[in-house]
Amino acid sequence: MLIHHKLADLSQYFTEDELSKYVDSYIQEGYFNQDGSLYLFPVAKSTEITMLNKTDWEPFAEAAGTTVDELATTEGIVQVAQRYYEWTDAQTPDVPADGKAFYGRDSMSNYFLISMKQMGKELFEVKDGKVTLNTDKELVRRIWDNYYVPFMKGYFASLGKFRSDDVKTGDVIAYTGSTSSAVYFPDSVETEDSSYPIFPENLFLYSWKFCKWLQYL
């Protein structure tokens, strides 16, 4: 229950035109009464966007004749990712199947939820307090084929904790994630081309026989 005079009605500070510039569902969450009073304003909301490493994108796009317009659809991203993998693989003809991944996604669950909605179905439908899981076979297969298959072929990757980490290390050059993750999108890519020796853990002198014996326990 709202306590009278304790919360300000924010609607008096905005015109309808100004409010229309915000995502409507975010604004609607701020209305608690039927009188049109706005008590919460979406100052900390986020949505998903696709971010791209333009520096690495440009030489590939020029060589492959690819444009950013192709990234507007899920299928387009898969096709571009395949071309990027093949293009990077061709840079080292003496090393087969070493192409690089193009794309990653932070949230698989968001991908499934949003994709189903885009195709006219709610993955979870709530009616009379009961939840129904919609698993339309054709739609789920379409979603799966544009997510799992590119991963298996090396076109997509998920290596670090977040995809912005993968951009930073050059493992992908594009990813879909929250707008709040944009602040972590790196200004540069860190590569590690040097090599270093790796040895097993050190042992006490004359202890190797005992350690070898332990391996058979």
Coordinates of C-alpha atoms in Angstrom, one line a residue:
M1 CA 0.0 0.0 0.0
L2 CA 1.3 3.4 -0.9
I3 CA 1.5 6.0 1.9
H4 CA 0.0 9.3 0.9
H5 CA 2.6 12.0 0.2
K6 CA 5.5 9.7 0.7
L7 CA 6.1 8.9 -2.9
A8 CA 6.1 11.5 -5.7
D9 CA 4.0 11.0 -8.8
L10 CA 6.6 11.2 -11.5
S11 CA 4.1 11.5 -14.3
Q12 CA 3.8 15.2 -13.6
Y13 CA 7.4 15.7 -14.6
F14 CA 7.1 14.0 -18.0
T15 CA 5.0 14.7 -21.1
E16 CA 3.4 11.8 -23.0
D17 CA 5.8 12.4 -25.8
E18 CA 8.8 12.0 -23.5
L19 CA 7.4 8.8 -21.9
S20 CA 6.8 7.4 -25.3
K21 CA 10.5 7.4 -26.0
Y22 CA 11.0 4.7 -23.3
V23 CA 10.2 1.0 -23.6
D24 CA 6.5 0.8 -22.8
S25 CA 6.7 -2.3 -20.7
Y26 CA 9.3 -0.7 -18.5
I27 CA 7.2 2.4 -18.0
Q28 CA 4.1 0.3 -17.2
E29 CA 5.9 -1.4 -14.3
G30 CA 6.0 2.0 -12.6
Y31 CA 2.2 2.4 -12.4
F32 CA 0.7 1.0 -9.2
N33 CA -2.7 2.7 -9.1
Q34 CA -5.4 3.1 -11.6
D35 CA -5.2 6.9 -11.4
G36 CA -2.2 7.1 -13.8
S37 CA 0.3 7.9 -11.1
L38 CA 3.9 6.9 -12.0
Y39 CA 5.9 5.9 -8.9
L40 CA 8.8 4.0 -10.4
F41 CA 11.0 5.1 -13.3
P42 CA 13.3 2.6 -15.3
V43 CA 16.7 4.2 -14.5
A44 CA 18.5 0.8 -14.2
K45 CA 17.0 -1.3 -16.8
S46 CA 18.9 -3.2 -19.5
T47 CA 18.2 -5.0 -22.7
E48 CA 20.2 -7.2 -25.0
I49 CA 22.2 -5.8 -27.9
T50 CA 24.8 -7.2 -30.3
M51 CA 28.3 -5.6 -30.0
L52 CA 31.0 -5.9 -32.7
N53 CA 34.8 -5.5 -32.8
K54 CA 34.9 -3.1 -35.7
T55 CA 38.7 -3.2 -36.0
D56 CA 38.7 -7.0 -36.7
W57 CA 35.5 -6.8 -38.6
E58 CA 36.5 -4.4 -41.3
P59 CA 39.3 -6.5 -43.0
F60 CA 37.1 -9.6 -43.0
A61 CA 34.0 -7.7 -44.3
E62 CA 36.1 -6.2 -47.1
A63 CA 37.6 -9.5 -48.1
A64 CA 34.3 -11.5 -47.8
G65 CA 32.0 -8.8 -49.2
T66 CA 30.0 -8.9 -45.9
T67 CA 28.0 -6.1 -44.4
V68 CA 26.6 -5.4 -41.0
D69 CA 23.1 -5.6 -42.4
E70 CA 23.6 -9.4 -42.5
L71 CA 23.8 -9.4 -38.7
A72 CA 20.2 -8.3 -38.3
T73 CA 18.9 -11.8 -38.2
T74 CA 19.9 -14.9 -36.3
E75 CA 20.4 -16.9 -39.5
G76 CA 22.4 -14.0 -40.9
I77 CA 24.8 -14.2 -37.9
V78 CA 25.2 -17.9 -38.5
Q79 CA 26.0 -17.4 -42.1
V80 CA 28.5 -14.6 -41.4
A81 CA 30.1 -16.7 -38.7
Q82 CA 30.6 -19.5 -41.1
R83 CA 32.3 -17.2 -43.6
Y84 CA 34.5 -15.7 -40.9
Y85 CA 35.6 -19.2 -39.8
E86 CA 36.4 -20.2 -43.3
W87 CA 38.2 -16.9 -44.0
T88 CA 40.4 -17.2 -40.9
D89 CA 41.0 -20.8 -41.6
A90 CA 42.3 -19.9 -45.1
Q91 CA 44.9 -17.6 -43.5
T92 CA 46.9 -20.6 -42.5
P93 CA 46.6 -23.1 -45.4
D94 CA 49.2 -25.4 -43.9
V95 CA 47.1 -25.8 -40.7
P96 CA 43.7 -27.4 -41.4
A97 CA 40.5 -26.6 -39.4
D98 CA 42.0 -23.7 -37.4
G99 CA 39.4 -21.1 -38.2
K100 CA 38.3 -18.7 -35.5
A101 CA 34.9 -18.3 -34.0
F102 CA 33.0 -15.1 -34.9
Y103 CA 30.2 -14.9 -32.3
G104 CA 29.1 -15.7 -28.8
R105 CA 26.1 -15.1 -26.6
D106 CA 26.0 -14.4 -22.9
S107 CA 22.6 -16.0 -22.1
M108 CA 21.3 -19.1 -23.7
S109 CA 18.0 -18.9 -21.7
N110 CA 17.3 -15.4 -23.1
Y111 CA 18.0 -16.7 -26.6
F112 CA 15.4 -19.4 -26.2
L113 CA 12.8 -17.1 -24.6
I114 CA 13.2 -14.3 -27.1
S115 CA 13.4 -16.5 -30.1
M116 CA 10.2 -18.3 -29.3
K117 CA 8.4 -14.9 -28.8
Q118 CA 9.8 -13.6 -32.1
M119 CA 8.2 -16.6 -33.8
G120 CA 4.9 -16.0 -32.2
K121 CA 5.0 -18.4 -29.2
E122 CA 5.6 -17.8 -25.5
L123 CA 7.9 -20.5 -24.2
F124 CA 6.1 -20.3 -20.8
E125 CA 2.4 -19.5 -20.8
V126 CA 0.7 -18.7 -17.5
K127 CA -3.1 -19.1 -17.2
D128 CA -5.1 -19.3 -14.0
G129 CA -1.9 -19.7 -12.0
K130 CA -0.7 -22.6 -14.1
V131 CA 2.4 -22.7 -16.3
T132 CA 2.4 -24.4 -19.6
L133 CA 5.7 -25.1 -21.4
N134 CA 5.4 -24.7 -25.1
T135 CA 7.8 -27.0 -26.9
D136 CA 6.8 -26.6 -30.6
K137 CA 9.1 -29.1 -32.2
E138 CA 9.7 -27.1 -35.4
L139 CA 10.4 -23.9 -33.6
V140 CA 12.7 -25.4 -31.0
R141 CA 14.6 -27.2 -33.8
R142 CA 15.0 -24.0 -35.6
I143 CA 16.3 -22.3 -32.5
W144 CA 18.6 -25.2 -31.7
D145 CA 20.0 -25.4 -35.2
N146 CA 21.0 -21.8 -35.1
Y147 CA 22.7 -22.1 -31.7
Y148 CA 24.1 -25.6 -31.1
V149 CA 25.2 -26.5 -34.6
P150 CA 27.4 -23.3 -35.1
F151 CA 29.0 -24.1 -31.7
M152 CA 29.9 -27.6 -32.8
K153 CA 31.3 -26.3 -36.1
G154 CA 33.5 -23.7 -34.4
Y155 CA 31.6 -20.7 -35.7
F156 CA 30.4 -19.7 -32.2
A157 CA 32.4 -19.9 -29.0
S158 CA 32.0 -19.6 -25.2
L159 CA 35.3 -19.7 -23.4
G160 CA 35.5 -17.1 -20.7
K161 CA 33.1 -16.3 -17.9
F162 CA 31.4 -13.7 -20.1
R163 CA 31.5 -13.1 -23.9
S164 CA 33.2 -9.7 -23.3
D165 CA 36.1 -11.8 -22.0
D166 CA 36.2 -13.7 -25.3
V167 CA 36.2 -10.4 -27.2
K168 CA 39.1 -9.2 -25.1
T169 CA 41.2 -12.3 -25.9
G170 CA 40.3 -12.3 -29.5
D171 CA 38.4 -15.6 -29.4
V172 CA 35.3 -13.9 -30.9
I173 CA 34.7 -10.5 -32.5
A174 CA 31.0 -10.2 -31.8
Y175 CA 28.6 -11.1 -29.1
T176 CA 25.0 -10.5 -27.8
G177 CA 24.7 -9.5 -24.2
S178 CA 23.2 -7.0 -21.8
T179 CA 23.6 -3.3 -22.4
S180 CA 25.1 -3.2 -19.0
S181 CA 28.0 -5.4 -20.2
A182 CA 28.9 -2.7 -22.8
V183 CA 31.1 -1.1 -20.2
Y184 CA 33.2 -4.3 -20.2
F185 CA 33.6 -4.3 -24.0
P186 CA 37.4 -4.0 -24.4
D187 CA 39.3 -1.1 -26.1
S188 CA 41.9 -3.6 -27.3
V189 CA 42.5 -7.3 -27.8
E190 CA 45.1 -9.1 -25.7
T191 CA 46.9 -11.9 -27.5
E192 CA 49.5 -14.2 -26.0
D193 CA 51.9 -15.6 -28.7
S194 CA 54.7 -16.6 -26.4
S195 CA 55.3 -20.1 -25.2
Y196 CA 56.6 -21.4 -21.9
P197 CA 57.6 -24.8 -20.5
I198 CA 55.3 -26.7 -18.2
F199 CA 56.6 -29.3 -15.8
P200 CA 54.9 -31.8 -13.4
E201 CA 54.7 -30.9 -9.8
N202 CA 58.1 -31.1 -8.1
L203 CA 58.9 -34.2 -6.0
F204 CA 61.2 -34.9 -3.1
L205 CA 64.4 -36.7 -3.9
Y206 CA 64.0 -40.5 -4.1
S207 CA 60.3 -40.2 -3.9
W208 CA 59.5 -41.0 -7.5
K209 CA 59.0 -44.8 -6.9
F210 CA 56.4 -44.1 -4.2
C211 CA 54.5 -41.6 -6.4
K212 CA 54.6 -44.1 -9.3
W213 CA 53.2 -46.7 -6.9
L214 CA 50.4 -44.4 -5.9
Q215 CA 49.2 -44.2 -9.5
Y216 CA 48.2 -47.8 -9.4
L217 CA 46.1 -47.6 -6.2

